[in-house]
């Protein structure tokens, strides 16, 4: 059986390809980054899987339907894969889901879970091999996660995002409510306990100030953070090498979900102490003239604030943020939030990475202009221009953060004179990852 993937270079689609090969299927694929799409590519395919970015007039999708080849959206196909497992833990939330998915993978590694994650850990994408336990990062974009029927649904938080699809917070909350309604057990913020309700007869596990799980204290240490949790089994102490209250809260949700899946506190404690974070989540990548350089995926105002708070907790006081807005729709809908989140730090604003939608409205120059009223801010024309500006500001900062969800990692080799040996290697000449 041959399965053809349209839009094959996305993280989730690459994982699906790995999973299909593990199940003994032949896989082919096409992507705009691989030379585009051609109707000839689907000839001989038995099934076509396509991403949400693929339009109805895509020549491969049109040809496949005309030939009577079954076609299925990526989100629905991922739900079908989840149904193959004895147990599925699906992690959702506007922020933190990659980190919590990775934490759960580390905690439950003795069960050799298959792990679907929207990022990489140590340069490697999630594990597609396994049959018993499935740990999946579940994205809310276009209500994709509603195709999964998890045994344990985890919702970390709910905010307005993906504004090219959701018109308001109510629409977002409705999508999360539908997602949770498919679950046997729901691990959720206690503030949303009246909205996020699992299927009839299901179990609701509340996390927060009133819930059975709560973060009572997170004490900053040079090497990480000491955590004190309230649990249904009494007070428990843990340690994480990660900094910031957002990481402490992520750890709390991960522990609660792991306990629901049967993990004991010993393996949880060991795993949290060893977990160093997912790639591009406040990840140290190298140095510039002795100044540490971090890479971070934050692309929402709340995430930017959390990352900066984590850097302050780690002992930095003068960050320089090289921020790349992700889509004009998000930048314009949350413009004031971005201005507030970046308002207390120096910044270099990169050109908008417009992954989808129209390039209209306020852009990087407008954001830089409003930020420059309080601190240093400059809108860079390209990565080379950004590197020049950042290097010229070395005397005024104690840490540089390359931040955003686009292709801004290309900036890192242009500013770093030393690349951290455990990071993905760079090709400096082309300024791309190898």
Coordinates of C-alpha atoms in Angstrom, one line a residue:
X1 CA 0.0 0.0 0.0
X2 CA 1.4 3.4 -0.9
X3 CA 0.3 6.6 1.0
X4 CA 1.0 9.9 -0.6
X5 CA 1.4 13.0 1.6
X6 CA 0.6 16.4 0.2
X7 CA 2.6 19.0 2.3
X8 CA 5.0 16.3 3.5
X9 CA 7.6 18.6 5.1
X10 CA 5.6 19.7 8.1
X11 CA 6.6 18.3 11.5
X12 CA 3.4 16.4 11.9
X13 CA 3.5 15.0 8.4
X14 CA 7.1 13.8 8.8
X15 CA 6.0 12.0 11.9
X16 CA 3.1 10.4 10.0
X17 CA 5.5 9.3 7.3
X18 CA 7.7 7.6 10.0
X19 CA 4.6 6.0 11.5
X20 CA 3.4 4.7 8.1
X21 CA 6.8 3.2 7.4
X22 CA 6.9 1.6 10.8
X23 CA 3.5 -0.1 9.9
X24 CA 5.1 -1.4 6.7
X25 CA 3.5 1.1 4.2
X26 CA 5.2 2.7 1.2
X27 CA 5.3 6.5 1.5
X28 CA 5.7 9.3 -1.1
X29 CA 5.3 13.0 -0.6
X30 CA 5.4 16.5 -2.1
X31 CA 5.8 20.0 -0.7
X32 CA 6.2 23.5 -1.9
X33 CA 9.7 23.4 -0.5
X34 CA 10.5 20.2 -2.5
X35 CA 9.6 21.7 -5.9
X36 CA 5.9 22.1 -5.6
X37 CA 2.9 19.8 -6.5
X38 CA 2.2 17.8 -9.7
X39 CA -0.8 15.7 -10.5
X40 CA 1.6 12.9 -11.6
X41 CA 2.7 12.5 -8.0
X42 CA -0.5 10.7 -6.9
X43 CA -0.5 8.1 -9.7
X44 CA -0.5 4.7 -8.1
X45 CA -1.3 5.9 -4.6
X46 CA -3.8 4.0 -2.5
X47 CA -4.4 6.9 -0.1
X48 CA -3.7 10.6 0.0
X49 CA -3.2 12.6 3.2
X50 CA -3.1 16.4 3.0
X51 CA -2.4 19.2 5.4
X52 CA -4.7 22.1 6.3
X53 CA -2.5 24.4 4.2
X54 CA -3.5 22.6 1.0
X55 CA -6.2 24.3 -1.0
X56 CA -9.1 22.6 -2.8
X57 CA -7.6 23.4 -6.2
X58 CA -4.3 21.8 -5.4
X59 CA -3.4 19.7 -8.6
X60 CA -2.5 16.6 -6.6
X61 CA -5.7 16.7 -4.5
X62 CA -7.8 17.4 -7.6
X63 CA -6.2 14.5 -9.5
X64 CA -6.5 12.1 -6.6
X65 CA -10.2 12.8 -6.2
X66 CA -10.8 12.5 -9.9
X67 CA -9.1 9.1 -9.9
X68 CA -11.2 7.9 -6.9
X69 CA -8.2 7.7 -4.5
X70 CA -9.4 8.1 -0.9
X71 CA -8.3 11.5 0.5
X72 CA -8.1 12.4 4.2
X73 CA -7.0 15.5 6.1
X74 CA -3.9 15.2 8.3
X75 CA -5.8 16.0 11.5
X76 CA -8.4 13.3 10.8
X77 CA -5.7 10.8 9.9
X78 CA -3.8 11.5 13.1
X79 CA -7.1 10.8 15.0
X80 CA -7.3 7.4 13.2
X81 CA -3.7 6.6 14.2
X82 CA -4.5 7.5 17.8
X83 CA -7.4 5.0 17.8
X84 CA -4.9 2.2 17.1
X85 CA -3.3 2.6 20.6
X86 CA -4.4 1.1 23.9
X87 CA -4.0 4.5 25.6
X88 CA -3.7 8.0 24.2
X89 CA -2.7 11.1 26.1
X90 CA -3.4 14.3 24.1
X91 CA -1.8 17.5 25.3
X92 CA -3.5 20.8 24.2
X93 CA -3.3 24.4 25.2
X94 CA -2.5 27.8 23.7
X95 CA 1.0 27.7 25.3
X96 CA 3.3 25.0 26.7
X97 CA 2.0 21.9 24.9
X98 CA 5.3 21.0 23.3
X99 CA 7.1 21.2 26.6
X100 CA 4.5 19.2 28.5
X101 CA 4.3 16.5 25.7
X102 CA 8.1 16.2 25.9
X103 CA 8.0 16.0 29.7
X104 CA 5.4 13.2 29.6
X105 CA 7.5 11.4 27.0
X106 CA 10.5 11.5 29.4
X107 CA 8.4 10.5 32.5
X108 CA 6.7 7.5 30.7
X109 CA 9.7 6.4 28.6
X110 CA 9.8 3.0 30.3
X111 CA 6.6 2.2 28.4
X112 CA 8.3 3.0 25.1
X113 CA 5.5 5.4 24.0
X114 CA 5.0 6.6 20.4
X115 CA 5.3 10.4 20.7
X116 CA 3.8 13.0 18.3
X117 CA 5.2 16.4 19.0
X118 CA 5.2 19.8 17.3
X119 CA 8.9 20.4 17.7
X120 CA 12.1 18.5 18.3
X121 CA 14.0 17.2 21.3
X122 CA 17.8 17.2 20.9
X123 CA 17.3 17.7 17.2
X124 CA 15.1 14.6 16.8
X125 CA 11.4 14.7 16.1
X126 CA 8.9 12.5 18.1
X127 CA 9.1 8.8 18.2
X128 CA 6.7 7.0 15.7
X129 CA 7.5 3.5 16.9
X130 CA 5.3 1.9 19.5
X131 CA 1.9 0.3 20.0
X132 CA 0.7 0.5 23.6
X133 CA 0.9 4.2 24.6
X134 CA 0.5 7.3 22.4
X135 CA 1.5 10.7 23.7
X136 CA 0.3 13.4 21.2
X137 CA 0.7 17.1 21.1
X138 CA -2.8 18.3 20.0
X139 CA -3.1 21.6 18.1
X140 CA -6.3 23.7 18.2
X141 CA -5.7 25.3 14.8
X142 CA -8.9 24.8 12.7
X143 CA -10.2 22.5 15.5
X144 CA -7.7 19.8 14.4
X145 CA -7.5 18.2 17.9
X146 CA -11.3 17.5 17.8
X147 CA -10.5 14.4 15.6
X148 CA -8.7 12.8 18.6
X149 CA -10.6 10.7 21.2
X150 CA -8.0 10.6 24.0
X151 CA -8.1 8.5 27.2
X152 CA -6.5 11.5 28.9
X153 CA -7.0 15.0 27.5
X154 CA -4.7 17.7 29.0
X155 CA -5.6 21.4 28.6
X156 CA -2.9 23.7 29.9
X157 CA -4.5 27.1 29.2
X158 CA -6.9 28.7 26.7
X159 CA -6.3 32.1 25.0
X160 CA -7.2 33.7 21.7
X161 CA -4.7 32.7 19.0
X162 CA -4.8 31.6 15.4
X163 CA -6.8 34.7 14.7
X164 CA -6.9 33.9 11.0
X165 CA -9.4 31.2 12.0
X166 CA -10.9 32.1 15.4
X167 CA -12.8 35.3 15.6
X168 CA -12.8 35.6 19.4
X169 CA -12.0 33.8 22.7
X170 CA -15.5 32.2 22.8
X171 CA -14.8 30.3 19.6
X172 CA -11.5 29.1 20.9
X173 CA -13.0 28.0 24.2
X174 CA -15.8 26.1 22.3
X175 CA -13.1 24.2 20.4
X176 CA -11.3 23.2 23.5
X177 CA -14.6 22.1 25.1
X178 CA -15.4 19.8 22.2
X179 CA -11.9 18.4 22.4
X180 CA -12.3 17.6 26.1
X181 CA -15.7 16.1 25.6
X182 CA -14.2 13.2 23.7
X183 CA -11.9 12.2 26.6
X184 CA -12.3 9.7 29.4
X185 CA -10.2 11.9 31.8
X186 CA -9.6 15.6 31.5
X187 CA -6.6 17.3 33.3
X188 CA -7.6 21.0 33.1
X189 CA -7.2 24.4 34.8
X190 CA -9.7 24.6 37.7
X191 CA -10.8 28.0 36.4
X192 CA -12.3 26.2 33.4
X193 CA -13.9 23.3 35.3
X194 CA -17.4 24.4 34.4
X195 CA -16.6 24.5 30.6
X196 CA -14.1 21.7 30.0
X197 CA -16.1 18.6 30.8
X198 CA -15.1 15.0 29.7
X199 CA -17.5 12.5 28.2
X200 CA -20.4 11.2 30.4
X201 CA -19.0 9.2 33.3
X202 CA -15.5 10.7 32.7
X203 CA -13.1 12.0 35.3
X204 CA -12.2 15.7 35.8
X205 CA -8.8 16.4 37.3
X206 CA -8.4 20.1 38.2
X207 CA -5.1 21.9 38.4
X208 CA -4.8 25.4 40.0
X209 CA -5.4 27.2 43.3
X210 CA -8.7 25.3 44.0
X211 CA -7.9 22.0 42.4
X212 CA -6.5 18.8 43.8
X213 CA -3.2 19.8 42.1
X214 CA -1.5 23.2 42.8
X215 CA 1.9 24.9 42.5
X216 CA 2.6 26.1 46.0
X217 CA 6.2 27.3 45.5
X218 CA 9.0 27.5 42.9
X219 CA 12.3 28.5 44.3
X220 CA 14.9 29.8 41.9
X221 CA 18.3 28.1 42.1
X222 CA 21.4 28.7 39.8
X223 CA 21.0 25.2 38.4
X224 CA 17.2 25.2 38.0
X225 CA 14.1 25.4 40.1
X226 CA 12.9 23.6 43.2
X227 CA 9.2 22.9 43.1
X228 CA 6.6 22.3 45.8
X229 CA 3.3 20.8 44.6
X230 CA 0.0 20.1 46.3
X231 CA -1.1 16.7 45.1
X232 CA -4.0 14.3 46.0
X233 CA -1.3 12.4 47.9
X234 CA -0.1 15.3 49.9
X235 CA 2.8 17.7 49.4
X236 CA 5.5 16.6 47.0
X237 CA 8.9 18.2 46.1
X238 CA 10.5 18.1 42.7
X239 CA 13.4 19.7 40.8
X240 CA 13.6 20.9 37.2
X241 CA 16.7 22.3 35.4
X242 CA 14.3 24.7 33.7
X243 CA 13.7 28.3 34.8
X244 CA 10.5 30.3 34.9
X245 CA 7.1 30.0 36.5
X246 CA 5.6 28.8 33.2
X247 CA 7.9 25.8 33.2
X248 CA 7.0 25.1 36.8
X249 CA 3.3 25.2 35.8
X250 CA 4.0 22.9 32.8
X251 CA 5.7 20.5 35.1
X252 CA 2.6 20.4 37.4
X253 CA 0.3 19.5 34.6
X254 CA 2.8 16.9 33.3
X255 CA 3.0 15.3 36.8
X256 CA -0.8 15.3 37.2
X257 CA -1.3 13.6 33.7
X258 CA 1.5 11.1 34.4
X259 CA -0.1 10.1 37.6
X260 CA -3.4 9.6 35.9
X261 CA -1.6 7.3 33.5
X262 CA -0.1 5.3 36.3
X263 CA 3.4 6.7 36.8
X264 CA 4.9 6.5 40.3
X265 CA 6.4 9.5 42.0
X266 CA 9.9 8.1 41.8
X267 CA 10.1 7.9 38.0
X268 CA 8.4 11.3 37.8
X269 CA 11.0 12.9 40.0
X270 CA 13.9 11.4 38.2
X271 CA 12.5 12.3 34.8
X272 CA 11.8 16.0 35.7
X273 CA 15.3 16.4 37.1
X274 CA 16.8 15.0 33.9
X275 CA 14.6 16.8 31.4
X276 CA 16.4 19.7 29.7
X277 CA 13.6 21.1 27.6
X278 CA 12.4 20.8 24.0
X279 CA 14.4 22.5 21.3
X280 CA 13.7 26.2 20.8
X281 CA 12.2 26.6 24.3
X282 CA 14.6 29.0 26.0
X283 CA 17.4 26.8 24.5
X284 CA 21.0 27.9 24.8
X285 CA 22.5 27.7 21.4
X286 CA 25.8 29.6 21.6
X287 CA 27.5 32.9 22.3
X288 CA 28.3 36.2 20.6
X289 CA 31.4 38.0 21.9
X290 CA 30.9 36.1 25.2
X291 CA 27.2 37.0 25.4
X292 CA 24.9 33.9 25.7
X293 CA 22.4 33.4 22.8
X294 CA 19.2 31.6 23.2
X295 CA 16.6 30.4 20.8
X296 CA 12.9 30.5 21.7
X297 CA 9.7 29.7 19.9
X298 CA 7.5 32.3 21.6
X299 CA 5.2 33.9 19.1
X300 CA 2.3 35.1 21.3
X301 CA 2.5 38.0 23.8
X302 CA 1.9 35.6 26.8
X303 CA 4.7 33.4 25.6
X304 CA 7.1 36.3 25.2
X305 CA 6.4 37.5 28.7
X306 CA 6.9 34.0 30.1
X307 CA 10.2 33.6 28.3
X308 CA 11.5 36.9 29.5
X309 CA 10.4 36.1 33.0
X310 CA 12.4 32.8 32.7
X311 CA 15.5 34.7 31.6
X312 CA 15.2 37.1 34.5
X313 CA 14.9 34.1 36.8
X314 CA 18.0 32.7 35.3
X315 CA 19.9 35.8 36.3
X316 CA 19.8 38.0 33.2
X317 CA 18.8 41.6 33.4
X318 CA 19.4 43.2 30.0
X319 CA 18.0 41.0 27.2
X320 CA 18.1 41.9 23.5
X321 CA 15.2 40.2 21.7
X322 CA 15.4 39.5 18.0
X323 CA 11.7 38.9 17.4
X324 CA 10.1 37.6 14.2
X325 CA 6.3 38.1 14.1
X326 CA 4.4 35.0 12.8
X327 CA 1.7 36.0 10.3
X328 CA 0.2 39.4 9.8
X329 CA -3.1 38.2 11.1
X330 CA -1.7 37.4 14.5
X331 CA 0.5 40.5 14.7
X332 CA -2.5 42.8 13.9
X333 CA -5.0 41.1 16.1
X334 CA -2.6 41.1 19.1
X335 CA -0.6 44.2 18.3
X336 CA -1.1 45.9 21.6
X337 CA -0.2 42.7 23.4
X338 CA 3.1 42.4 21.5
X339 CA 3.9 46.0 22.2
X340 CA 3.4 45.5 25.9
X341 CA 5.2 42.1 26.1
X342 CA 8.3 43.6 24.3
X343 CA 8.0 47.1 25.8
X344 CA 10.5 46.7 28.6
X345 CA 13.4 45.3 26.6
X346 CA 15.6 46.3 23.6
X347 CA 14.6 44.6 20.4
X348 CA 15.3 44.0 16.8
X349 CA 12.2 43.2 14.8
X350 CA 12.6 40.9 11.9
X351 CA 10.4 40.8 8.8
X352 CA 7.1 39.1 9.3
X353 CA 7.1 35.4 8.6
X354 CA 3.7 35.2 6.8
X355 CA 3.1 31.4 6.9
X356 CA -0.5 31.9 5.6
X357 CA -3.0 34.6 4.9
X358 CA -2.6 38.0 3.3
X359 CA 0.3 40.3 3.9
X360 CA -1.7 43.3 5.0
X361 CA -2.0 45.6 8.0
X362 CA 0.7 46.6 10.5
X363 CA 4.1 45.1 9.9
X364 CA 7.5 44.9 11.6
X365 CA 8.2 48.5 11.1
X366 CA 5.0 49.6 13.0
X367 CA 5.9 47.3 15.9
X368 CA 9.5 48.6 16.1
X369 CA 8.3 52.2 16.0
X370 CA 6.0 51.8 19.0
X371 CA 8.7 49.9 20.9
X372 CA 11.3 52.5 20.1
X373 CA 9.4 55.1 22.1
X374 CA 10.6 53.5 25.4
X375 CA 13.7 51.4 24.5
X376 CA 16.0 50.7 21.6
X377 CA 14.2 49.1 18.8
X378 CA 15.1 48.6 15.1
X379 CA 13.3 46.9 12.2
X380 CA 15.7 44.8 10.3
X381 CA 15.4 44.4 6.5
X382 CA 16.7 40.8 6.5
X383 CA 18.8 38.4 8.6
X384 CA 22.1 40.0 7.6
X385 CA 20.9 43.4 8.6
X386 CA 19.6 42.0 11.9
X387 CA 23.0 40.4 12.6
X388 CA 24.7 43.7 12.0
X389 CA 22.4 45.6 14.4
X390 CA 22.6 42.9 17.1
X391 CA 26.4 42.8 17.0
X392 CA 26.5 46.6 17.3
X393 CA 24.4 46.4 20.5
X394 CA 26.6 43.8 22.2
X395 CA 27.8 46.4 24.8
X396 CA 24.3 47.1 25.9
X397 CA 23.0 43.6 26.7
X398 CA 23.8 40.5 28.7
X399 CA 21.8 38.0 26.7
X400 CA 20.4 37.7 23.1
X401 CA 17.2 35.8 22.4
X402 CA 16.2 34.9 18.8
X403 CA 12.5 34.6 19.2
X404 CA 9.5 33.5 17.0
X405 CA 8.0 30.6 15.2
X406 CA 9.2 31.2 11.7
X407 CA 12.6 30.6 10.0
X408 CA 14.6 33.0 12.3
X409 CA 17.0 30.2 13.3
X410 CA 18.8 31.2 10.2
X411 CA 19.9 34.2 12.1
X412 CA 21.8 32.2 14.8
X413 CA 24.9 31.3 12.8
X414 CA 25.2 34.9 11.6
X415 CA 25.6 36.2 15.1
X416 CA 27.2 33.4 17.1
X417 CA 30.9 33.0 17.1
X418 CA 30.5 29.9 19.1
X419 CA 27.8 27.3 18.6
X420 CA 26.9 25.1 21.6
X421 CA 28.2 21.6 20.8
X422 CA 25.0 19.8 21.7
X423 CA 22.9 21.9 19.3
X424 CA 22.0 21.1 15.7
X425 CA 25.0 22.0 13.5
X426 CA 24.8 25.0 11.2
X427 CA 26.1 25.5 7.7
X428 CA 27.5 29.0 8.2
X429 CA 28.0 29.7 4.5
X430 CA 24.3 29.2 3.6
X431 CA 23.0 30.2 7.1
X432 CA 20.8 27.2 7.3
X433 CA 20.6 24.1 9.4
X434 CA 22.3 21.0 8.0

